[in-house]
């Protein structure tokens, strides 16, 4: 469907609104600069962005004080939840910090990006240590779906972890799903099993979260909100249920935020629906191939430099499949992902 063209009056109104917003931001920044110059704000302190609301942020000081609502200087664009920042606070007559201003952003150890409506990559969270890919016994996961999440995670450069939820629903012998997990463990991916239906069912997850900043991703209905609700007993998260007709889940959470997890030492979680589900449309063929970690040592060793790993003679990947070094299902999954992007 072709994109509807805007009329001249509509374009004028949009430009007028954008200009007014820019003017307000400039006026506010001038006021903040005057307050800074007048010594209204205290010394520079370090902290971390725990929530983002346009040009205002909630920043938690590194000394574990209460979060402070801070304004963003005009020369600091693109801050996201998880960013480490330098800020200065303003206190009231009783010495309580009532507001602050962010004056600098620290270096990012990692950044999670998603394509916007125009296909441009935009950061959505920063300084993440691991991506937890959650799937469950129900709705039944498919290897290709798991592979898609792994490829997307590998493209970020942030280590992925597989989390199988609702293990209380597994048969006694673990069934085919547990055998599938063992295959991923053989590739080097950490695997964690969880359930909210048994005492101690989250112990392995707590151990994996400790000392790290994590994000949860996965399709709807796998229990992400239920897990987060148990990890954050003092927070209110809306939990959806599986559709009785499709056995698929519904979206539940709406606001991006960084949480401190009380039952895992040093554990932090960045949660947002924009983070929970991210796709592959921004990746090219080479990036998809790199996302299959067992392919990496073979890439570049095909007979032909432009080999697309389909039926070409001398293809290093096809030969590895024949030797049993690459599982046929993983290679078929790779082909399906590429076909879906064409």
mmCIF file of C-alpha atoms in Angstrom:
data_model
loop_
_atom_site.group_PDB
_atom_site.id
_atom_site.type_symbol
_atom_site.label_atom_id
_atom_site.label_comp_id
_atom_site.label_asym_id
_atom_site.label_seq_id
_atom_site.Cartn_x
_atom_site.Cartn_y
_atom_site.Cartn_z
ATOM 1 C CA UNK A 1 0.000 0.000 0.000
ATOM 2 C CA UNK A 2 1.441 3.364 -1.028
ATOM 3 C CA UNK A 3 2.192 5.942 1.618
ATOM 4 C CA UNK A 4 -0.387 8.737 1.856
ATOM 5 C CA UNK A 5 1.042 12.127 0.874
ATOM 6 C CA UNK A 6 0.633 15.031 3.278
ATOM 7 C CA UNK A 7 -1.005 18.221 2.118
ATOM 8 C CA UNK A 8 0.880 21.516 2.267
ATOM 9 C CA UNK A 9 -1.173 22.590 5.294
ATOM 10 C CA UNK A 10 -0.468 19.307 7.116
ATOM 11 C CA UNK A 11 3.266 19.643 6.453
ATOM 12 C CA UNK A 12 3.151 23.236 7.723
ATOM 13 C CA UNK A 13 1.373 22.179 10.928
ATOM 14 C CA UNK A 14 3.896 19.401 11.583
ATOM 15 C CA UNK A 15 6.834 21.740 10.995
ATOM 16 C CA UNK A 16 5.212 24.372 13.260
ATOM 17 C CA UNK A 17 4.741 21.857 16.104
ATOM 18 C CA UNK A 18 8.330 20.613 15.753
ATOM 19 C CA UNK A 19 9.652 24.187 15.775
ATOM 20 C CA UNK A 20 7.641 25.002 18.908
ATOM 21 C CA UNK A 21 8.985 21.922 20.672
ATOM 22 C CA UNK A 22 12.547 22.823 19.691
ATOM 23 C CA UNK A 23 12.042 26.376 20.957
ATOM 24 C CA UNK A 24 10.705 25.133 24.311
ATOM 25 C CA UNK A 25 13.664 22.793 24.687
ATOM 26 C CA UNK A 26 16.075 25.626 23.911
ATOM 27 C CA UNK A 27 14.427 27.959 26.454
ATOM 28 C CA UNK A 28 14.514 25.241 29.100
ATOM 29 C CA UNK A 29 18.165 24.517 28.377
ATOM 30 C CA UNK A 30 19.028 28.195 28.719
ATOM 31 C CA UNK A 31 17.269 28.274 32.095
ATOM 32 C CA UNK A 32 19.139 25.172 33.231
ATOM 33 C CA UNK A 33 22.416 26.742 32.096
ATOM 34 C CA UNK A 34 21.683 29.869 34.108
ATOM 35 C CA UNK A 35 20.906 27.812 37.216
ATOM 36 C CA UNK A 36 24.102 25.807 36.770
ATOM 37 C CA UNK A 37 26.147 28.974 36.336
ATOM 38 C CA UNK A 38 24.523 30.506 39.425
ATOM 39 C CA UNK A 39 25.501 27.509 41.558
ATOM 40 C CA UNK A 40 21.898 26.365 42.087
ATOM 41 C CA UNK A 41 22.931 22.763 41.435
ATOM 42 C CA UNK A 42 25.308 20.722 43.572
ATOM 43 C CA UNK A 43 28.503 18.876 42.585
ATOM 44 C CA UNK A 44 28.669 16.332 39.793
ATOM 45 C CA UNK A 45 27.575 12.824 40.739
ATOM 46 C CA UNK A 46 27.388 9.550 38.844
ATOM 47 C CA UNK A 47 24.221 7.543 38.342
ATOM 48 C CA UNK A 48 22.250 5.395 35.966
ATOM 49 C CA UNK A 49 19.122 6.102 33.949
ATOM 50 C CA UNK A 50 16.310 3.871 35.227
ATOM 51 C CA UNK A 51 13.479 5.383 33.169
ATOM 52 C CA UNK A 52 13.141 7.762 30.254
ATOM 53 C CA UNK A 53 10.297 10.229 29.604
ATOM 54 C CA UNK A 54 11.206 12.317 26.574
ATOM 55 C CA UNK A 55 13.512 15.079 27.814
ATOM 56 C CA UNK A 56 13.248 14.046 31.463
ATOM 57 C CA UNK A 57 14.841 11.015 33.082
ATOM 58 C CA UNK A 58 14.758 9.154 36.361
ATOM 59 C CA UNK A 59 18.337 8.707 37.535
ATOM 60 C CA UNK A 60 19.365 6.459 40.429
ATOM 61 C CA UNK A 61 22.565 7.690 42.108
ATOM 62 C CA UNK A 62 25.409 5.193 42.338
ATOM 63 C CA UNK A 63 25.394 5.600 46.109
ATOM 64 C CA UNK A 64 21.986 3.812 46.124
ATOM 65 C CA UNK A 65 19.974 6.880 47.036
ATOM 66 C CA UNK A 66 16.421 7.510 45.858
ATOM 67 C CA UNK A 67 15.835 8.040 42.139
ATOM 68 C CA UNK A 68 15.843 11.686 41.068
ATOM 69 C CA UNK A 69 13.815 13.207 38.231
ATOM 70 C CA UNK A 70 16.364 14.930 35.995
ATOM 71 C CA UNK A 71 16.171 17.176 32.966
ATOM 72 C CA UNK A 72 18.268 16.499 29.896
ATOM 73 C CA UNK A 73 20.559 19.151 28.457
ATOM 74 C CA UNK A 74 19.860 19.991 24.811
ATOM 75 C CA UNK A 75 23.314 18.816 23.746
ATOM 76 C CA UNK A 76 22.668 15.314 25.122
ATOM 77 C CA UNK A 77 20.470 13.447 22.682
ATOM 78 C CA UNK A 78 19.697 9.760 22.507
ATOM 79 C CA UNK A 79 19.959 8.714 26.150
ATOM 80 C CA UNK A 80 18.188 5.451 26.976
ATOM 81 C CA UNK A 81 17.380 3.362 30.006
ATOM 82 C CA UNK A 82 20.557 1.775 31.351
ATOM 83 C CA UNK A 83 22.856 4.638 30.359
ATOM 84 C CA UNK A 84 25.434 5.704 32.933
ATOM 85 C CA UNK A 85 25.413 9.459 33.375
ATOM 86 C CA UNK A 86 26.902 12.370 35.279
ATOM 87 C CA UNK A 87 24.265 14.575 36.911
ATOM 88 C CA UNK A 88 23.922 17.447 39.347
ATOM 89 C CA UNK A 89 21.121 17.836 41.867
ATOM 90 C CA UNK A 90 19.224 20.810 43.274
ATOM 91 C CA UNK A 91 18.099 20.671 46.898
ATOM 92 C CA UNK A 92 15.296 22.342 48.827
ATOM 93 C CA UNK A 93 15.639 24.284 52.102
ATOM 94 C CA UNK A 94 15.713 20.994 54.053
ATOM 95 C CA UNK A 95 18.577 19.582 51.998
ATOM 96 C CA UNK A 96 16.495 17.083 50.038
ATOM 97 C CA UNK A 97 17.321 16.617 46.361
ATOM 98 C CA UNK A 98 14.198 17.676 44.504
ATOM 99 C CA UNK A 99 15.412 17.595 40.896
ATOM 100 C CA UNK A 100 18.523 17.289 38.810
ATOM 101 C CA UNK A 101 20.092 17.881 35.440
ATOM 102 C CA UNK A 102 22.116 15.358 33.428
ATOM 103 C CA UNK A 103 25.318 16.960 32.160
ATOM 104 C CA UNK A 104 27.170 14.033 30.542
ATOM 105 C CA UNK A 105 26.776 10.445 29.382
ATOM 106 C CA UNK A 106 29.306 7.743 30.169
ATOM 107 C CA UNK A 107 30.743 5.252 27.699
ATOM 108 C CA UNK A 108 28.448 2.397 26.753
ATOM 109 C CA UNK A 109 29.679 -1.159 27.240
ATOM 110 C CA UNK A 110 26.835 -2.399 25.035
ATOM 111 C CA UNK A 111 23.703 -1.073 23.383
ATOM 112 C CA UNK A 112 20.515 -2.799 22.263
ATOM 113 C CA UNK A 113 19.016 -1.321 19.099
ATOM 114 C CA UNK A 114 15.772 -1.797 17.220
ATOM 115 C CA UNK A 115 14.756 -0.521 13.783
ATOM 116 C CA UNK A 116 12.174 2.256 13.785
ATOM 117 C CA UNK A 117 9.319 2.608 11.280
ATOM 118 C CA UNK A 118 11.811 3.835 8.664
ATOM 119 C CA UNK A 119 14.176 0.924 9.217
ATOM 120 C CA UNK A 120 16.783 3.041 11.017
ATOM 121 C CA UNK A 121 18.388 1.458 14.062
ATOM 122 C CA UNK A 122 17.665 3.320 17.303
ATOM 123 C CA UNK A 123 19.052 2.477 20.772
ATOM 124 C CA UNK A 124 16.448 1.253 23.273
ATOM 125 C CA UNK A 125 18.656 0.203 26.207
ATOM 126 C CA UNK A 126 22.326 0.342 27.157
ATOM 127 C CA UNK A 127 24.935 -1.424 29.269
ATOM 128 C CA UNK A 128 23.278 -4.838 29.143
ATOM 129 C CA UNK A 129 25.282 -7.908 30.179
ATOM 130 C CA UNK A 130 23.007 -10.643 28.854
ATOM 131 C CA UNK A 131 19.827 -11.233 26.865
ATOM 132 C CA UNK A 132 17.576 -13.894 28.381
ATOM 133 C CA UNK A 133 15.544 -15.590 25.654
ATOM 134 C CA UNK A 134 12.479 -17.015 27.381
ATOM 135 C CA UNK A 135 10.429 -19.818 25.889
ATOM 136 C CA UNK A 136 8.130 -22.331 27.520
ATOM 137 C CA UNK A 137 6.733 -25.824 27.351
ATOM 138 C CA UNK A 138 3.467 -24.112 26.387
ATOM 139 C CA UNK A 139 3.044 -22.465 23.916
ATOM 140 C CA UNK A 140 5.183 -25.103 22.211
ATOM 141 C CA UNK A 141 8.469 -23.594 21.014
ATOM 142 C CA UNK A 142 9.884 -24.314 17.593
ATOM 143 C CA UNK A 143 13.618 -24.572 16.897
ATOM 144 C CA UNK A 144 13.354 -21.958 14.154
ATOM 145 C CA UNK A 145 11.806 -19.464 16.584
ATOM 146 C CA UNK A 146 14.604 -20.043 19.085
ATOM 147 C CA UNK A 147 17.155 -19.655 16.294
ATOM 148 C CA UNK A 148 15.608 -16.358 15.205
ATOM 149 C CA UNK A 149 15.989 -14.948 18.709
ATOM 150 C CA UNK A 150 19.554 -16.258 18.948
ATOM 151 C CA UNK A 151 20.511 -14.661 15.621
ATOM 152 C CA UNK A 152 18.979 -11.348 16.705
ATOM 153 C CA UNK A 153 20.826 -11.534 20.029
ATOM 154 C CA UNK A 154 24.137 -12.443 18.387
ATOM 155 C CA UNK A 155 23.793 -9.404 16.101
ATOM 156 C CA UNK A 156 23.769 -7.125 19.169
ATOM 157 C CA UNK A 157 27.018 -8.530 20.534
ATOM 158 C CA UNK A 158 25.294 -9.153 23.882
ATOM 159 C CA UNK A 159 25.580 -12.761 25.160
ATOM 160 C CA UNK A 160 22.274 -14.696 24.971
ATOM 161 C CA UNK A 161 20.981 -17.153 27.571
ATOM 162 C CA UNK A 162 18.161 -19.636 26.929
ATOM 163 C CA UNK A 163 15.497 -19.797 29.648
ATOM 164 C CA UNK A 164 12.979 -22.644 29.543
ATOM 165 C CA UNK A 165 9.974 -21.656 31.637
ATOM 166 C CA UNK A 166 7.064 -23.785 32.909
ATOM 167 C CA UNK A 167 9.254 -26.880 33.280
ATOM 168 C CA UNK A 168 6.634 -28.279 35.641
ATOM 169 C CA UNK A 169 4.704 -29.147 32.462
ATOM 170 C CA UNK A 170 7.520 -31.292 31.036
ATOM 171 C CA UNK A 171 7.097 -35.090 30.923
ATOM 172 C CA UNK A 172 9.185 -37.074 33.411
ATOM 173 C CA UNK A 173 11.896 -37.849 30.842
ATOM 174 C CA UNK A 174 12.062 -34.255 29.616
ATOM 175 C CA UNK A 175 10.792 -35.186 26.164
ATOM 176 C CA UNK A 176 12.017 -33.786 22.865
ATOM 177 C CA UNK A 177 12.219 -30.262 24.239
ATOM 178 C CA UNK A 178 14.888 -31.128 26.788
ATOM 179 C CA UNK A 179 16.840 -32.964 24.074
ATOM 180 C CA UNK A 180 16.640 -29.796 21.969
ATOM 181 C CA UNK A 181 18.053 -27.764 24.849
ATOM 182 C CA UNK A 182 20.974 -30.148 25.212
ATOM 183 C CA UNK A 183 21.782 -29.477 21.558
ATOM 184 C CA UNK A 184 21.993 -25.728 22.238
ATOM 185 C CA UNK A 185 24.109 -26.366 25.327
ATOM 186 C CA UNK A 186 26.456 -28.321 23.068
ATOM 187 C CA UNK A 187 26.882 -25.153 20.985
ATOM 188 C CA UNK A 188 27.933 -23.264 24.113
ATOM 189 C CA UNK A 189 24.701 -21.481 25.027
ATOM 190 C CA UNK A 190 23.861 -21.346 28.753
ATOM 191 C CA UNK A 191 20.464 -22.896 29.519
ATOM 192 C CA UNK A 192 18.371 -22.143 32.612
ATOM 193 C CA UNK A 193 15.143 -23.915 33.583
ATOM 194 C CA UNK A 194 12.448 -22.166 35.620
ATOM 195 C CA UNK A 195 8.974 -22.577 37.038
ATOM 196 C CA UNK A 196 6.820 -20.409 39.266
ATOM 197 C CA UNK A 197 4.806 -23.447 40.385
ATOM 198 C CA UNK A 198 7.423 -25.057 42.646
ATOM 199 C CA UNK A 199 9.398 -23.861 45.631
ATOM 200 C CA UNK A 200 12.935 -23.064 44.520
ATOM 201 C CA UNK A 201 11.811 -23.021 40.890
ATOM 202 C CA UNK A 202 13.634 -19.725 40.287
ATOM 203 C CA UNK A 203 16.887 -20.538 42.093
ATOM 204 C CA UNK A 204 18.842 -21.195 38.897
ATOM 205 C CA UNK A 205 17.499 -17.982 37.393
ATOM 206 C CA UNK A 206 18.499 -15.939 40.460
ATOM 207 C CA UNK A 207 22.018 -17.342 40.191
ATOM 208 C CA UNK A 208 22.202 -16.380 36.514
ATOM 209 C CA UNK A 209 20.919 -12.850 37.143
ATOM 210 C CA UNK A 210 23.227 -12.056 40.066
ATOM 211 C CA UNK A 211 25.710 -9.276 39.351
ATOM 212 C CA UNK A 212 24.404 -8.638 35.832
ATOM 213 C CA UNK A 213 22.081 -6.285 33.975
ATOM 214 C CA UNK A 214 19.663 -8.381 31.937
ATOM 215 C CA UNK A 215 16.769 -8.065 29.525
ATOM 216 C CA UNK A 216 14.073 -10.645 28.830
ATOM 217 C CA UNK A 217 12.902 -11.352 25.291
ATOM 218 C CA UNK A 218 10.545 -13.951 23.857
ATOM 219 C CA UNK A 219 7.169 -14.429 22.260
ATOM 220 C CA UNK A 220 3.990 -13.586 24.131
ATOM 221 C CA UNK A 221 2.581 -16.183 26.498
ATOM 222 C CA UNK A 222 5.845 -17.812 27.578
ATOM 223 C CA UNK A 223 5.600 -16.331 31.074
ATOM 224 C CA UNK A 224 7.945 -13.347 30.944
ATOM 225 C CA UNK A 225 5.591 -11.153 32.958
ATOM 226 C CA UNK A 226 4.952 -13.939 35.474
ATOM 227 C CA UNK A 227 8.691 -14.403 35.967
ATOM 228 C CA UNK A 228 9.296 -10.675 36.348
ATOM 229 C CA UNK A 229 6.374 -10.416 38.765
ATOM 230 C CA UNK A 230 8.030 -13.042 40.982
ATOM 231 C CA UNK A 231 11.437 -11.407 40.647
ATOM 232 C CA UNK A 232 9.949 -8.019 41.580
ATOM 233 C CA UNK A 233 7.349 -8.721 44.290
ATOM 234 C CA UNK A 234 7.006 -5.037 45.178
ATOM 235 C CA UNK A 235 6.267 -3.934 41.621
ATOM 236 C CA UNK A 236 2.894 -4.133 39.880
ATOM 237 C CA UNK A 237 3.062 -5.792 36.471
ATOM 238 C CA UNK A 238 -0.001 -6.766 34.495
ATOM 239 C CA UNK A 239 0.098 -10.474 33.650
ATOM 240 C CA UNK A 240 -1.715 -11.765 30.597
ATOM 241 C CA UNK A 241 -3.070 -15.256 30.065
ATOM 242 C CA UNK A 242 -2.842 -17.598 27.113
ATOM 243 C CA UNK A 243 -5.620 -17.244 24.606
ATOM 244 C CA UNK A 244 -7.802 -20.332 24.984
ATOM 245 C CA UNK A 245 -8.226 -20.523 21.233
ATOM 246 C CA UNK A 246 -4.668 -20.067 20.009
ATOM 247 C CA UNK A 247 -2.668 -20.941 23.161
ATOM 248 C CA UNK A 248 -0.675 -17.804 22.420
ATOM 249 C CA UNK A 249 -0.158 -14.972 24.839
ATOM 250 C CA UNK A 250 -1.180 -11.352 25.004
ATOM 251 C CA UNK A 251 1.001 -8.276 25.446
ATOM 252 C CA UNK A 252 0.999 -6.914 28.985
ATOM 253 C CA UNK A 253 3.765 -4.442 29.868
ATOM 254 C CA UNK A 254 4.041 -0.902 28.506
ATOM 255 C CA UNK A 255 6.813 1.184 30.123
ATOM 256 C CA UNK A 256 10.614 0.818 29.888
ATOM 257 C CA UNK A 257 12.386 0.799 33.245
ATOM 258 C CA UNK A 258 15.477 -0.509 35.023
ATOM 259 C CA UNK A 259 14.711 -2.514 38.164
ATOM 260 C CA UNK A 260 16.948 -3.688 40.996
ATOM 261 C CA UNK A 261 16.127 -7.316 41.818
ATOM 262 C CA UNK A 262 15.924 -7.894 45.578
ATOM 263 C CA UNK A 263 16.641 -11.638 45.681
ATOM 264 C CA UNK A 264 19.745 -11.730 43.477
ATOM 265 C CA UNK A 265 22.786 -9.755 44.597
ATOM 266 C CA UNK A 266 23.687 -6.954 42.199
ATOM 267 C CA UNK A 267 21.044 -8.039 39.691
ATOM 268 C CA UNK A 268 19.285 -5.479 37.501
ATOM 269 C CA UNK A 269 16.584 -5.915 34.885
ATOM 270 C CA UNK A 270 15.632 -3.581 32.044
ATOM 271 C CA UNK A 271 12.098 -4.336 30.932
ATOM 272 C CA UNK A 272 10.101 -2.926 28.034
ATOM 273 C CA UNK A 273 7.765 -4.324 25.374
ATOM 274 C CA UNK A 274 10.048 -2.724 22.781
ATOM 275 C CA UNK A 275 12.886 -4.831 24.135
ATOM 276 C CA UNK A 276 10.981 -8.037 24.733
ATOM 277 C CA UNK A 277 10.274 -8.635 21.068
ATOM 278 C CA UNK A 278 12.831 -7.723 18.441
ATOM 279 C CA UNK A 279 13.213 -9.049 14.930
ATOM 280 C CA UNK A 280 15.615 -9.600 12.074
ATOM 281 C CA UNK A 281 14.390 -7.290 9.326
ATOM 282 C CA UNK A 282 17.454 -5.053 9.697
ATOM 283 C CA UNK A 283 19.935 -7.909 9.125
ATOM 284 C CA UNK A 284 21.520 -8.956 5.847
ATOM 285 C CA UNK A 285 22.564 -12.463 4.746
ATOM 286 C CA UNK A 286 26.080 -12.156 6.145
ATOM 287 C CA UNK A 287 24.808 -11.041 9.548
ATOM 288 C CA UNK A 288 22.338 -13.921 9.684
ATOM 289 C CA UNK A 289 25.109 -16.405 8.882
ATOM 290 C CA UNK A 290 27.294 -14.904 11.623
ATOM 291 C CA UNK A 291 24.379 -15.390 13.998
ATOM 292 C CA UNK A 292 24.799 -19.166 13.745
ATOM 293 C CA UNK A 293 27.884 -19.541 15.899
ATOM 294 C CA UNK A 294 28.880 -22.967 14.537
ATOM 295 C CA UNK A 295 29.105 -21.433 11.041
ATOM 296 C CA UNK A 296 31.684 -18.798 11.901
ATOM 297 C CA UNK A 297 34.895 -20.796 11.460
ATOM 298 C CA UNK A 298 33.650 -22.040 8.082
ATOM 299 C CA UNK A 299 32.522 -18.732 6.599
ATOM 300 C CA UNK A 300 34.936 -17.497 3.957
ATOM 301 C CA UNK A 301 36.182 -21.023 3.174
ATOM 302 C CA UNK A 302 33.778 -21.875 0.359
ATOM 303 C CA UNK A 303 35.179 -22.473 -3.124
ATOM 304 C CA UNK A 304 33.382 -19.407 -4.464
ATOM 305 C CA UNK A 305 33.626 -16.041 -2.730
ATOM 306 C CA UNK A 306 29.985 -15.223 -3.529
ATOM 307 C CA UNK A 307 28.675 -18.591 -2.270
ATOM 308 C CA UNK A 308 25.139 -18.274 -0.868
ATOM 309 C CA UNK A 309 25.238 -21.739 0.748
ATOM 310 C CA UNK A 310 22.412 -23.192 -1.301
ATOM 311 C CA UNK A 311 23.599 -25.792 -3.838
ATOM 312 C CA UNK A 312 26.988 -24.389 -4.848
ATOM 313 C CA UNK A 313 29.824 -26.931 -5.243
ATOM 314 C CA UNK A 314 32.544 -26.593 -2.641
ATOM 315 C CA UNK A 315 30.269 -24.892 -0.079
ATOM 316 C CA UNK A 316 31.954 -25.236 3.310
ATOM 317 C CA UNK A 317 28.637 -25.132 5.178
ATOM 318 C CA UNK A 318 26.966 -27.827 3.077
ATOM 319 C CA UNK A 319 30.026 -30.055 3.446
ATOM 320 C CA UNK A 320 29.940 -29.535 7.232
ATOM 321 C CA UNK A 321 26.280 -30.600 7.274
ATOM 322 C CA UNK A 322 27.208 -33.785 5.380
ATOM 323 C CA UNK A 323 29.998 -34.506 7.882
ATOM 324 C CA UNK A 324 27.598 -34.044 10.799
ATOM 325 C CA UNK A 325 29.415 -30.954 12.110
ATOM 326 C CA UNK A 326 26.336 -28.760 11.578
ATOM 327 C CA UNK A 327 22.949 -30.158 12.577
ATOM 328 C CA UNK A 328 20.624 -30.400 9.560
ATOM 329 C CA UNK A 329 17.796 -28.696 11.479
ATOM 330 C CA UNK A 330 20.003 -25.722 12.306
ATOM 331 C CA UNK A 331 21.022 -25.353 8.666
ATOM 332 C CA UNK A 332 17.390 -25.667 7.550
ATOM 333 C CA UNK A 333 16.488 -23.022 10.107
ATOM 334 C CA UNK A 334 19.178 -20.745 8.653
ATOM 335 C CA UNK A 335 17.693 -21.175 5.174
ATOM 336 C CA UNK A 336 14.155 -20.443 6.439
ATOM 337 C CA UNK A 337 15.318 -17.253 8.116
ATOM 338 C CA UNK A 338 16.956 -16.029 4.925
ATOM 339 C CA UNK A 339 13.864 -16.902 2.887
ATOM 340 C CA UNK A 340 11.695 -14.944 5.311
ATOM 341 C CA UNK A 341 13.850 -11.825 4.829
ATOM 342 C CA UNK A 342 13.640 -11.825 1.023
#
